[in-house]
Each structure stands twice: as structure tokens, then as C-alpha cells.
Short mmCIF file of N, CA and C in Angstrom, two decimals:
data_model
loop_
_atom_site.label_atom_id
_atom_site.label_comp_id
_atom_site.label_asym_id
_atom_site.label_seq_id
_atom_site.Cartn_x
_atom_site.Cartn_y
_atom_site.Cartn_z
N MET A 755 -20.37 -4.87 26.40
CA MET A 755 -19.14 -4.77 25.65
C MET A 755 -19.46 -4.29 24.24
N ASN A 756 -18.64 -3.37 23.74
CA ASN A 756 -18.85 -2.82 22.40
C ASN A 756 -18.35 -3.79 21.34
N GLU A 757 -19.17 -4.00 20.33
CA GLU A 757 -18.78 -4.81 19.19
C GLU A 757 -17.87 -3.99 18.29
N PRO A 758 -16.79 -4.57 17.75
CA PRO A 758 -15.98 -3.82 16.79
C PRO A 758 -16.80 -3.55 15.53
N SER A 759 -16.54 -2.43 14.92
CA SER A 759 -17.29 -2.09 13.72
C SER A 759 -16.89 -3.01 12.57
N ALA A 760 -17.78 -3.13 11.63
CA ALA A 760 -17.55 -4.02 10.49
C ALA A 760 -16.40 -3.50 9.64
N THR A 761 -15.71 -4.44 9.03
CA THR A 761 -14.65 -4.09 8.10
C THR A 761 -15.23 -4.07 6.70
N GLU A 762 -14.94 -3.02 5.98
CA GLU A 762 -15.42 -2.86 4.61
C GLU A 762 -14.32 -3.30 3.65
N ARG A 763 -14.70 -4.07 2.68
CA ARG A 763 -13.76 -4.52 1.66
C ARG A 763 -13.74 -3.48 0.54
N LEU A 764 -12.55 -3.10 0.10
CA LEU A 764 -12.39 -2.14 -0.99
C LEU A 764 -11.88 -2.88 -2.22
N ASP A 765 -12.68 -2.90 -3.26
CA ASP A 765 -12.31 -3.55 -4.51
C ASP A 765 -12.58 -2.60 -5.66
N GLY A 766 -11.69 -2.58 -6.62
CA GLY A 766 -11.99 -1.81 -7.82
C GLY A 766 -10.94 -0.81 -8.19
N ALA A 767 -11.41 0.35 -8.53
CA ALA A 767 -10.56 1.40 -9.08
C ALA A 767 -9.86 2.20 -7.98
N ALA A 768 -8.91 3.00 -8.42
CA ALA A 768 -8.20 3.89 -7.51
C ALA A 768 -9.16 4.85 -6.82
N SER A 769 -10.25 5.18 -7.47
CA SER A 769 -11.21 6.11 -6.88
C SER A 769 -11.85 5.54 -5.61
N ALA A 770 -12.01 4.22 -5.53
CA ALA A 770 -12.55 3.60 -4.32
C ALA A 770 -11.57 3.79 -3.16
N TRP A 771 -10.28 3.66 -3.44
CA TRP A 771 -9.27 3.88 -2.42
C TRP A 771 -9.27 5.35 -1.98
N ALA A 772 -9.30 6.26 -2.94
CA ALA A 772 -9.32 7.70 -2.61
C ALA A 772 -10.53 8.04 -1.76
N GLU A 773 -11.67 7.45 -2.05
CA GLU A 773 -12.88 7.69 -1.27
C GLU A 773 -12.74 7.15 0.15
N ALA A 774 -12.11 5.99 0.30
CA ALA A 774 -11.89 5.43 1.64
C ALA A 774 -10.96 6.33 2.46
N VAL A 775 -9.91 6.84 1.85
CA VAL A 775 -9.00 7.75 2.54
C VAL A 775 -9.74 9.02 2.94
N ARG A 776 -10.54 9.56 2.04
CA ARG A 776 -11.32 10.76 2.33
C ARG A 776 -12.25 10.53 3.52
N ARG A 777 -12.92 9.39 3.54
CA ARG A 777 -13.85 9.08 4.65
C ARG A 777 -13.10 8.96 5.97
N VAL A 778 -11.93 8.34 5.96
CA VAL A 778 -11.15 8.22 7.19
C VAL A 778 -10.75 9.60 7.69
N LEU A 779 -10.24 10.44 6.80
CA LEU A 779 -9.83 11.79 7.21
C LEU A 779 -11.00 12.60 7.75
N LEU A 780 -12.14 12.53 7.08
CA LEU A 780 -13.30 13.29 7.53
C LEU A 780 -13.83 12.77 8.86
N ALA A 781 -13.85 11.45 9.03
CA ALA A 781 -14.32 10.88 10.30
C ALA A 781 -13.36 11.19 11.44
N ALA A 782 -12.07 11.09 11.18
CA ALA A 782 -11.07 11.32 12.23
C ALA A 782 -11.00 12.78 12.65
N THR A 783 -11.37 13.68 11.75
CA THR A 783 -11.27 15.12 12.07
C THR A 783 -12.62 15.73 12.40
N ALA A 784 -13.65 14.91 12.51
CA ALA A 784 -14.98 15.43 12.83
C ALA A 784 -14.96 16.13 14.19
N PRO A 785 -15.78 17.17 14.35
CA PRO A 785 -15.79 17.92 15.61
C PRO A 785 -16.01 17.06 16.85
N ALA A 786 -16.80 16.01 16.73
CA ALA A 786 -17.08 15.15 17.88
C ALA A 786 -15.96 14.15 18.14
N GLY A 787 -15.04 14.01 17.21
CA GLY A 787 -13.97 13.02 17.33
C GLY A 787 -12.93 13.41 18.37
N SER A 788 -12.28 12.40 18.92
CA SER A 788 -11.24 12.66 19.93
C SER A 788 -9.86 12.25 19.44
N GLN A 789 -9.75 11.90 18.17
CA GLN A 789 -8.46 11.46 17.64
C GLN A 789 -7.46 12.62 17.67
N ARG A 790 -6.31 12.35 18.23
CA ARG A 790 -5.28 13.38 18.34
C ARG A 790 -4.20 13.22 17.28
N ARG A 791 -4.10 12.04 16.70
CA ARG A 791 -3.01 11.78 15.76
C ARG A 791 -3.53 10.93 14.60
N ILE A 792 -3.18 11.36 13.40
CA ILE A 792 -3.50 10.61 12.19
C ILE A 792 -2.18 10.33 11.48
N VAL A 793 -2.00 9.09 11.05
CA VAL A 793 -0.77 8.71 10.36
C VAL A 793 -1.14 8.20 8.97
N ALA A 794 -0.51 8.77 7.96
CA ALA A 794 -0.70 8.35 6.57
C ALA A 794 0.63 7.81 6.06
N VAL A 795 0.61 6.61 5.51
CA VAL A 795 1.84 5.94 5.06
C VAL A 795 1.62 5.39 3.66
N ALA A 796 2.56 5.66 2.78
CA ALA A 796 2.49 5.13 1.42
C ALA A 796 3.84 5.31 0.73
N PRO A 797 4.13 4.48 -0.24
CA PRO A 797 5.38 4.68 -0.98
C PRO A 797 5.40 6.01 -1.72
N ASP A 798 4.25 6.40 -2.32
CA ASP A 798 4.24 7.61 -3.15
C ASP A 798 2.92 8.39 -3.13
N PHE A 799 1.91 7.93 -2.43
CA PHE A 799 0.59 8.57 -2.33
C PHE A 799 -0.11 8.69 -3.68
N GLU A 800 0.14 7.74 -4.57
CA GLU A 800 -0.59 7.71 -5.83
C GLU A 800 -2.07 7.48 -5.52
N ALA A 801 -2.93 8.27 -6.12
CA ALA A 801 -4.39 8.16 -6.01
C ALA A 801 -4.93 8.59 -4.63
N TRP A 802 -4.12 9.20 -3.79
CA TRP A 802 -4.64 9.72 -2.53
C TRP A 802 -5.23 11.10 -2.80
N PRO A 803 -6.28 11.49 -2.11
CA PRO A 803 -6.98 12.75 -2.42
C PRO A 803 -6.44 13.99 -1.71
N TRP A 804 -5.12 14.12 -1.58
CA TRP A 804 -4.56 15.28 -0.88
C TRP A 804 -4.92 16.60 -1.55
N GLU A 805 -5.16 16.58 -2.83
CA GLU A 805 -5.45 17.81 -3.55
C GLU A 805 -6.94 18.17 -3.54
N ALA A 806 -7.78 17.31 -2.99
CA ALA A 806 -9.22 17.59 -2.94
C ALA A 806 -9.49 18.81 -2.08
N GLY A 807 -10.28 19.73 -2.60
CA GLY A 807 -10.53 21.00 -1.92
C GLY A 807 -11.15 20.87 -0.55
N GLU A 808 -11.99 19.85 -0.33
CA GLU A 808 -12.67 19.72 0.95
C GLU A 808 -11.76 19.23 2.08
N LEU A 809 -10.71 18.48 1.75
CA LEU A 809 -9.88 17.91 2.80
C LEU A 809 -9.10 18.95 3.59
N PRO A 810 -8.40 19.87 2.95
CA PRO A 810 -7.72 20.89 3.76
C PRO A 810 -8.69 21.68 4.64
N SER A 811 -9.86 22.03 4.11
CA SER A 811 -10.81 22.80 4.92
C SER A 811 -11.34 21.95 6.08
N ALA A 812 -11.46 20.63 5.90
CA ALA A 812 -11.90 19.76 6.99
C ALA A 812 -10.79 19.59 8.04
N LEU A 813 -9.55 19.60 7.59
CA LEU A 813 -8.44 19.43 8.52
C LEU A 813 -8.19 20.66 9.40
N VAL A 814 -8.51 21.83 8.91
CA VAL A 814 -8.19 23.07 9.63
C VAL A 814 -8.77 23.11 11.04
N PRO A 815 -10.08 22.89 11.25
CA PRO A 815 -10.59 22.94 12.63
C PRO A 815 -9.95 21.88 13.53
N TRP A 816 -9.67 20.73 12.96
CA TRP A 816 -9.03 19.66 13.73
C TRP A 816 -7.61 20.07 14.11
N LEU A 817 -6.85 20.63 13.18
CA LEU A 817 -5.48 21.05 13.45
C LEU A 817 -5.42 22.20 14.45
N ARG A 818 -6.47 22.98 14.54
CA ARG A 818 -6.50 24.10 15.49
C ARG A 818 -6.63 23.64 16.93
N ARG A 819 -7.15 22.45 17.13
CA ARG A 819 -7.31 21.93 18.49
C ARG A 819 -5.95 21.55 19.05
N PRO A 820 -5.75 21.71 20.34
CA PRO A 820 -4.43 21.43 20.92
C PRO A 820 -4.03 19.96 20.80
N GLY A 821 -2.75 19.75 20.57
CA GLY A 821 -2.19 18.42 20.56
C GLY A 821 -2.49 17.57 19.35
N ARG A 822 -2.98 18.16 18.27
CA ARG A 822 -3.29 17.38 17.08
C ARG A 822 -2.04 17.26 16.21
N GLU A 823 -1.90 16.09 15.54
CA GLU A 823 -0.73 15.86 14.70
C GLU A 823 -1.11 14.98 13.52
N LEU A 824 -0.73 15.43 12.34
CA LEU A 824 -0.87 14.65 11.11
C LEU A 824 0.54 14.23 10.70
N VAL A 825 0.79 12.93 10.69
CA VAL A 825 2.11 12.40 10.35
C VAL A 825 1.99 11.73 8.98
N ILE A 826 2.90 12.10 8.08
CA ILE A 826 2.91 11.58 6.73
C ILE A 826 4.28 10.96 6.48
N LEU A 827 4.29 9.66 6.17
CA LEU A 827 5.54 8.93 5.93
C LEU A 827 5.53 8.38 4.52
N LEU A 828 6.58 8.69 3.75
CA LEU A 828 6.69 8.16 2.39
C LEU A 828 8.15 8.10 1.97
N ALA A 829 8.38 7.47 0.83
CA ALA A 829 9.75 7.26 0.36
C ALA A 829 10.38 8.53 -0.21
N ASP A 830 9.65 9.31 -1.00
CA ASP A 830 10.21 10.48 -1.66
C ASP A 830 9.29 11.69 -1.47
N PRO A 831 9.39 12.36 -0.34
CA PRO A 831 8.51 13.50 -0.06
C PRO A 831 8.63 14.63 -1.09
N ALA A 832 9.82 14.89 -1.59
CA ALA A 832 9.99 16.00 -2.55
C ALA A 832 9.19 15.76 -3.82
N ALA A 833 9.22 14.54 -4.33
CA ALA A 833 8.46 14.22 -5.55
C ALA A 833 6.96 14.33 -5.29
N TRP A 834 6.51 13.83 -4.14
CA TRP A 834 5.09 13.91 -3.81
C TRP A 834 4.63 15.36 -3.68
N LEU A 835 5.38 16.18 -2.97
CA LEU A 835 4.99 17.58 -2.79
C LEU A 835 5.00 18.33 -4.12
N ALA A 836 5.90 17.96 -5.03
CA ALA A 836 5.90 18.58 -6.36
C ALA A 836 4.64 18.22 -7.13
N ARG A 837 4.10 17.02 -6.92
CA ARG A 837 2.86 16.60 -7.58
C ARG A 837 1.61 17.12 -6.87
N SER A 838 1.77 17.68 -5.67
CA SER A 838 0.64 18.13 -4.86
C SER A 838 0.80 19.60 -4.49
N PRO A 839 0.83 20.49 -5.47
CA PRO A 839 1.13 21.90 -5.16
C PRO A 839 0.08 22.56 -4.25
N ARG A 840 -1.18 22.23 -4.41
CA ARG A 840 -2.22 22.83 -3.56
C ARG A 840 -2.02 22.43 -2.10
N PHE A 841 -1.79 21.14 -1.86
CA PHE A 841 -1.55 20.67 -0.50
C PHE A 841 -0.26 21.27 0.05
N ASP A 842 0.79 21.31 -0.77
CA ASP A 842 2.07 21.86 -0.33
C ASP A 842 1.93 23.31 0.10
N THR A 843 1.19 24.10 -0.64
CA THR A 843 0.98 25.51 -0.28
C THR A 843 0.15 25.61 0.99
N TRP A 844 -0.91 24.83 1.09
CA TRP A 844 -1.80 24.88 2.25
C TRP A 844 -1.08 24.46 3.53
N ARG A 845 -0.26 23.44 3.47
CA ARG A 845 0.37 22.90 4.69
C ARG A 845 1.35 23.87 5.34
N ARG A 846 1.79 24.87 4.62
CA ARG A 846 2.77 25.81 5.18
C ARG A 846 2.24 26.54 6.41
N ASP A 847 0.94 26.75 6.45
CA ASP A 847 0.34 27.41 7.62
C ASP A 847 0.19 26.46 8.81
N TRP A 848 0.39 25.17 8.58
CA TRP A 848 0.14 24.18 9.62
C TRP A 848 1.39 23.33 9.91
N MET A 849 2.56 23.87 9.62
CA MET A 849 3.80 23.13 9.81
C MET A 849 4.00 22.67 11.25
N HIS A 850 3.43 23.39 12.19
CA HIS A 850 3.58 23.01 13.60
C HIS A 850 2.84 21.71 13.93
N ALA A 851 1.87 21.31 13.10
CA ALA A 851 1.06 20.12 13.40
C ALA A 851 1.16 19.05 12.32
N ILE A 852 1.82 19.34 11.21
CA ILE A 852 1.97 18.36 10.13
C ILE A 852 3.43 17.93 10.07
N ARG A 853 3.66 16.64 10.24
CA ARG A 853 5.02 16.10 10.21
C ARG A 853 5.17 15.23 8.97
N ILE A 854 5.99 15.67 8.05
CA ILE A 854 6.28 14.88 6.86
C ILE A 854 7.62 14.21 7.10
N ARG A 855 7.64 12.89 6.93
CA ARG A 855 8.83 12.11 7.22
C ARG A 855 9.25 11.32 5.99
N ALA A 856 10.55 11.26 5.75
CA ALA A 856 11.12 10.49 4.64
C ALA A 856 11.60 9.15 5.17
N LEU A 857 11.25 8.11 4.47
CA LEU A 857 11.68 6.77 4.82
C LEU A 857 13.20 6.70 4.78
N ALA A 858 13.80 6.04 5.75
CA ALA A 858 15.25 5.88 5.77
C ALA A 858 15.70 5.15 4.51
N GLU A 859 16.82 5.59 3.94
CA GLU A 859 17.30 5.01 2.68
C GLU A 859 17.57 3.52 2.77
N ASP A 860 18.01 3.04 3.91
CA ASP A 860 18.31 1.61 4.04
C ASP A 860 17.05 0.74 4.10
N GLU A 861 15.88 1.37 4.16
CA GLU A 861 14.62 0.62 4.15
C GLU A 861 14.27 0.15 2.73
N GLY A 862 14.87 0.74 1.72
CA GLY A 862 14.64 0.32 0.35
C GLY A 862 13.26 0.66 -0.21
N GLY A 863 12.59 1.63 0.36
CA GLY A 863 11.29 2.04 -0.16
C GLY A 863 10.15 1.10 0.16
N ARG A 864 10.36 0.16 1.06
CA ARG A 864 9.30 -0.80 1.40
C ARG A 864 8.40 -0.21 2.48
N LEU A 865 7.21 0.13 2.07
CA LEU A 865 6.23 0.68 3.01
C LEU A 865 4.86 0.07 2.76
N PRO A 866 4.12 -0.17 3.83
CA PRO A 866 2.72 -0.53 3.63
C PRO A 866 1.98 0.72 3.18
N GLU A 867 0.73 0.58 2.83
CA GLU A 867 -0.05 1.75 2.41
C GLU A 867 -1.32 1.78 3.24
N PHE A 868 -1.40 2.77 4.14
CA PHE A 868 -2.59 2.89 4.98
C PHE A 868 -2.70 4.29 5.56
N ILE A 869 -3.87 4.55 6.11
CA ILE A 869 -4.12 5.74 6.91
C ILE A 869 -4.85 5.26 8.15
N ALA A 870 -4.42 5.76 9.30
CA ALA A 870 -5.06 5.35 10.56
C ALA A 870 -5.02 6.48 11.56
N ALA A 871 -6.10 6.64 12.26
CA ALA A 871 -6.16 7.59 13.37
C ALA A 871 -6.03 6.77 14.65
N GLU A 872 -5.35 7.31 15.64
CA GLU A 872 -5.25 6.61 16.91
C GLU A 872 -6.66 6.40 17.45
N GLY A 873 -7.01 5.15 17.67
CA GLY A 873 -8.35 4.82 18.12
C GLY A 873 -9.34 4.57 16.99
N GLY A 874 -8.88 4.64 15.73
CA GLY A 874 -9.73 4.41 14.56
C GLY A 874 -10.27 5.73 14.09
N PRO A 875 -10.72 5.81 12.90
CA PRO A 875 -10.88 4.87 11.80
C PRO A 875 -9.57 4.63 11.05
N TRP A 876 -9.64 3.71 10.06
CA TRP A 876 -8.46 3.34 9.30
C TRP A 876 -8.86 2.81 7.93
N ALA A 877 -7.89 2.80 7.02
CA ALA A 877 -8.04 2.17 5.71
C ALA A 877 -6.67 1.63 5.32
N ARG A 878 -6.64 0.42 4.77
CA ARG A 878 -5.37 -0.22 4.40
C ARG A 878 -5.48 -0.76 2.98
N LEU A 879 -4.52 -0.42 2.16
CA LEU A 879 -4.48 -0.91 0.78
C LEU A 879 -3.57 -2.14 0.74
N GLN A 880 -4.05 -3.22 0.15
CA GLN A 880 -3.24 -4.43 0.05
C GLN A 880 -2.50 -4.53 -1.27
N GLU A 881 -3.15 -4.11 -2.34
CA GLU A 881 -2.49 -4.13 -3.64
C GLU A 881 -3.11 -3.06 -4.53
N ARG A 882 -2.33 -2.65 -5.53
CA ARG A 882 -2.77 -1.58 -6.43
C ARG A 882 -3.30 -2.06 -7.77
N ASP A 883 -2.97 -3.26 -8.17
CA ASP A 883 -3.40 -3.71 -9.48
C ASP A 883 -3.99 -5.10 -9.38
N PRO A 884 -5.27 -5.23 -9.15
CA PRO A 884 -6.28 -4.19 -9.01
C PRO A 884 -6.26 -3.60 -7.60
N TRP A 885 -6.89 -2.46 -7.44
CA TRP A 885 -6.92 -1.75 -6.16
C TRP A 885 -7.79 -2.54 -5.18
N ARG A 886 -7.15 -3.05 -4.14
CA ARG A 886 -7.87 -3.83 -3.13
C ARG A 886 -7.37 -3.47 -1.74
N GLY A 887 -8.30 -3.43 -0.82
CA GLY A 887 -7.93 -3.15 0.55
C GLY A 887 -9.11 -3.31 1.47
N PHE A 888 -8.96 -2.75 2.68
CA PHE A 888 -9.99 -2.83 3.70
C PHE A 888 -10.07 -1.49 4.43
N ALA A 889 -11.21 -1.23 5.00
CA ALA A 889 -11.41 -0.03 5.82
C ALA A 889 -12.30 -0.39 7.00
N GLY A 890 -12.13 0.33 8.08
CA GLY A 890 -12.94 0.09 9.26
C GLY A 890 -12.75 1.19 10.28
N ALA A 891 -13.30 0.99 11.45
CA ALA A 891 -13.22 2.02 12.48
C ALA A 891 -12.80 1.47 13.84
N ASP A 892 -12.44 0.19 13.90
CA ASP A 892 -12.10 -0.38 15.20
C ASP A 892 -10.70 0.06 15.65
N ALA A 893 -10.61 0.33 16.93
CA ALA A 893 -9.36 0.83 17.51
C ALA A 893 -8.25 -0.22 17.47
N ARG A 894 -8.61 -1.48 17.59
CA ARG A 894 -7.59 -2.54 17.63
C ARG A 894 -6.80 -2.59 16.32
N THR A 895 -7.50 -2.58 15.19
CA THR A 895 -6.81 -2.62 13.89
C THR A 895 -6.00 -1.35 13.67
N ALA A 896 -6.56 -0.20 14.05
CA ALA A 896 -5.82 1.05 13.90
C ALA A 896 -4.52 1.00 14.71
N THR A 897 -4.58 0.48 15.92
CA THR A 897 -3.38 0.37 16.76
C THR A 897 -2.37 -0.59 16.13
N GLN A 898 -2.84 -1.71 15.58
CA GLN A 898 -1.93 -2.65 14.93
C GLN A 898 -1.24 -2.02 13.73
N LEU A 899 -1.99 -1.27 12.94
CA LEU A 899 -1.39 -0.59 11.78
C LEU A 899 -0.33 0.40 12.23
N LEU A 900 -0.64 1.20 13.24
CA LEU A 900 0.32 2.20 13.71
C LEU A 900 1.57 1.54 14.30
N GLN A 901 1.39 0.46 15.01
CA GLN A 901 2.54 -0.25 15.59
C GLN A 901 3.40 -0.90 14.50
N SER A 902 2.78 -1.27 13.39
CA SER A 902 3.52 -1.94 12.32
C SER A 902 4.58 -1.05 11.67
N ILE A 903 4.44 0.25 11.77
CA ILE A 903 5.42 1.14 11.14
C ILE A 903 6.17 1.99 12.18
N ASP A 904 6.02 1.67 13.44
CA ASP A 904 6.67 2.46 14.49
C ASP A 904 8.18 2.52 14.30
N ALA A 905 8.81 1.39 14.03
CA ALA A 905 10.28 1.38 13.85
C ALA A 905 10.68 2.20 12.63
N GLN A 906 9.91 2.10 11.53
CA GLN A 906 10.24 2.88 10.35
C GLN A 906 10.07 4.37 10.62
N LEU A 907 9.06 4.74 11.37
CA LEU A 907 8.89 6.15 11.73
C LEU A 907 10.06 6.65 12.56
N GLN A 908 10.52 5.82 13.49
CA GLN A 908 11.64 6.23 14.33
C GLN A 908 12.93 6.41 13.53
N ARG A 909 13.13 5.59 12.50
CA ARG A 909 14.33 5.70 11.67
C ARG A 909 14.19 6.74 10.55
N SER A 910 13.00 7.24 10.33
CA SER A 910 12.77 8.21 9.26
C SER A 910 13.36 9.57 9.63
N SER A 911 13.42 10.43 8.63
CA SER A 911 13.96 11.77 8.87
C SER A 911 12.94 12.82 8.47
N PRO A 912 13.01 14.00 9.11
CA PRO A 912 12.08 15.08 8.73
C PRO A 912 12.27 15.46 7.27
N ALA A 913 11.18 15.81 6.61
CA ALA A 913 11.23 16.18 5.20
C ALA A 913 10.18 17.26 4.94
N GLY A 914 10.23 17.81 3.74
CA GLY A 914 9.23 18.79 3.35
C GLY A 914 9.38 20.13 4.03
N ALA A 915 10.60 20.55 4.24
CA ALA A 915 10.83 21.85 4.87
C ALA A 915 10.27 22.97 4.02
N VAL A 916 9.77 23.98 4.68
CA VAL A 916 9.24 25.15 3.97
C VAL A 916 10.38 26.11 3.70
N LYS A 917 10.44 26.59 2.46
CA LYS A 917 11.45 27.58 2.09
C LYS A 917 10.75 28.93 2.00
N VAL A 918 11.17 29.83 2.84
CA VAL A 918 10.56 31.15 2.86
C VAL A 918 11.42 32.10 2.02
N LEU A 919 10.79 32.72 1.05
CA LEU A 919 11.49 33.69 0.22
C LEU A 919 11.07 35.09 0.66
N GLY A 920 11.97 35.95 0.72
CA GLY A 920 11.64 37.31 1.14
C GLY A 920 12.82 38.24 0.97
N LEU A 921 12.58 39.48 1.30
CA LEU A 921 13.65 40.47 1.19
C LEU A 921 14.36 40.65 2.48
#
């Protein structure tokens, strides 16, 4: 029987959280990985490394594989995309595999903050001041995290539409 992987405690600055998110994305999109779906959830994605140059390039080979989906759920997608112009420009080529969802207004902006790939890895932030959370790679915790926001995802609405300008 396989032992679940150890859970890492995240304490300290926002940079520790950003590094944990980066590691989850890189591990989940590795060529040997079989993860088909990654879900990122946060009220506003403060301190998330979406603008880091290496992440979009790491996501591209993963997104090219059939059946891959990156789901992003947050309270105000327009404000986040305005703060993330590099990511916003890059994602336009991958709209078929990137789903940005806006939290339903009646939810009141209450969202947990985590990233999880189906089957692991995952990282979950518990509080921002100070920045504390946990990260790991076990499938059980990843499944629990994904199930915890399933109803909110179902009530959410599509967001982040691409506006094409042309003649």
C-alpha cells in the first residue's frame, strides 16, 4: 500500500505561498504527470505567481494534451485580469482549455484559497496575515479540496471573455 506523501507546512511571507503554487503547477503539468484538471480558487489571487514567465511556458505542453482543463474561480475576474496583463494576453490562445469562473453574487465573496490537481498535488492557504497554509501531493486531500467548492463552481458563471478587435 502506498503511503500518502508528507504535508508541508507553509509559514511566512507571501513569497512562500507563491512558491508553493508554482511547485503545484509545475508538478501537475510535468510531462510524466497524468493530471487532467487543475483548479485554482481564491478571492482575488493576491500573491499568486500568474505573471511569472516560467508558468505560462510550463502550462503550454500540458494544455496541448487532450482533455486538459485549468479552472480558475474567483470573486472578481475582471479586476484580477486587469492586474495580470501578461497572463491575460497569454491565455487568449488557450481559451478552449482555460475556464475562468466568477463566484455567484449571492455567495458574498466567500472562497477558500487553494490550488489542486485531480489526484494531487495541492496547496491550501489558511490565512494571509501571516501567510500560513499547507501543501502536499496526496490524492485524498486534493479530492477533498475539489469537492469543497463543487457547489460554488456549479453556481458560478463564465468570466474573462476575450474581446477580439479587428476590421
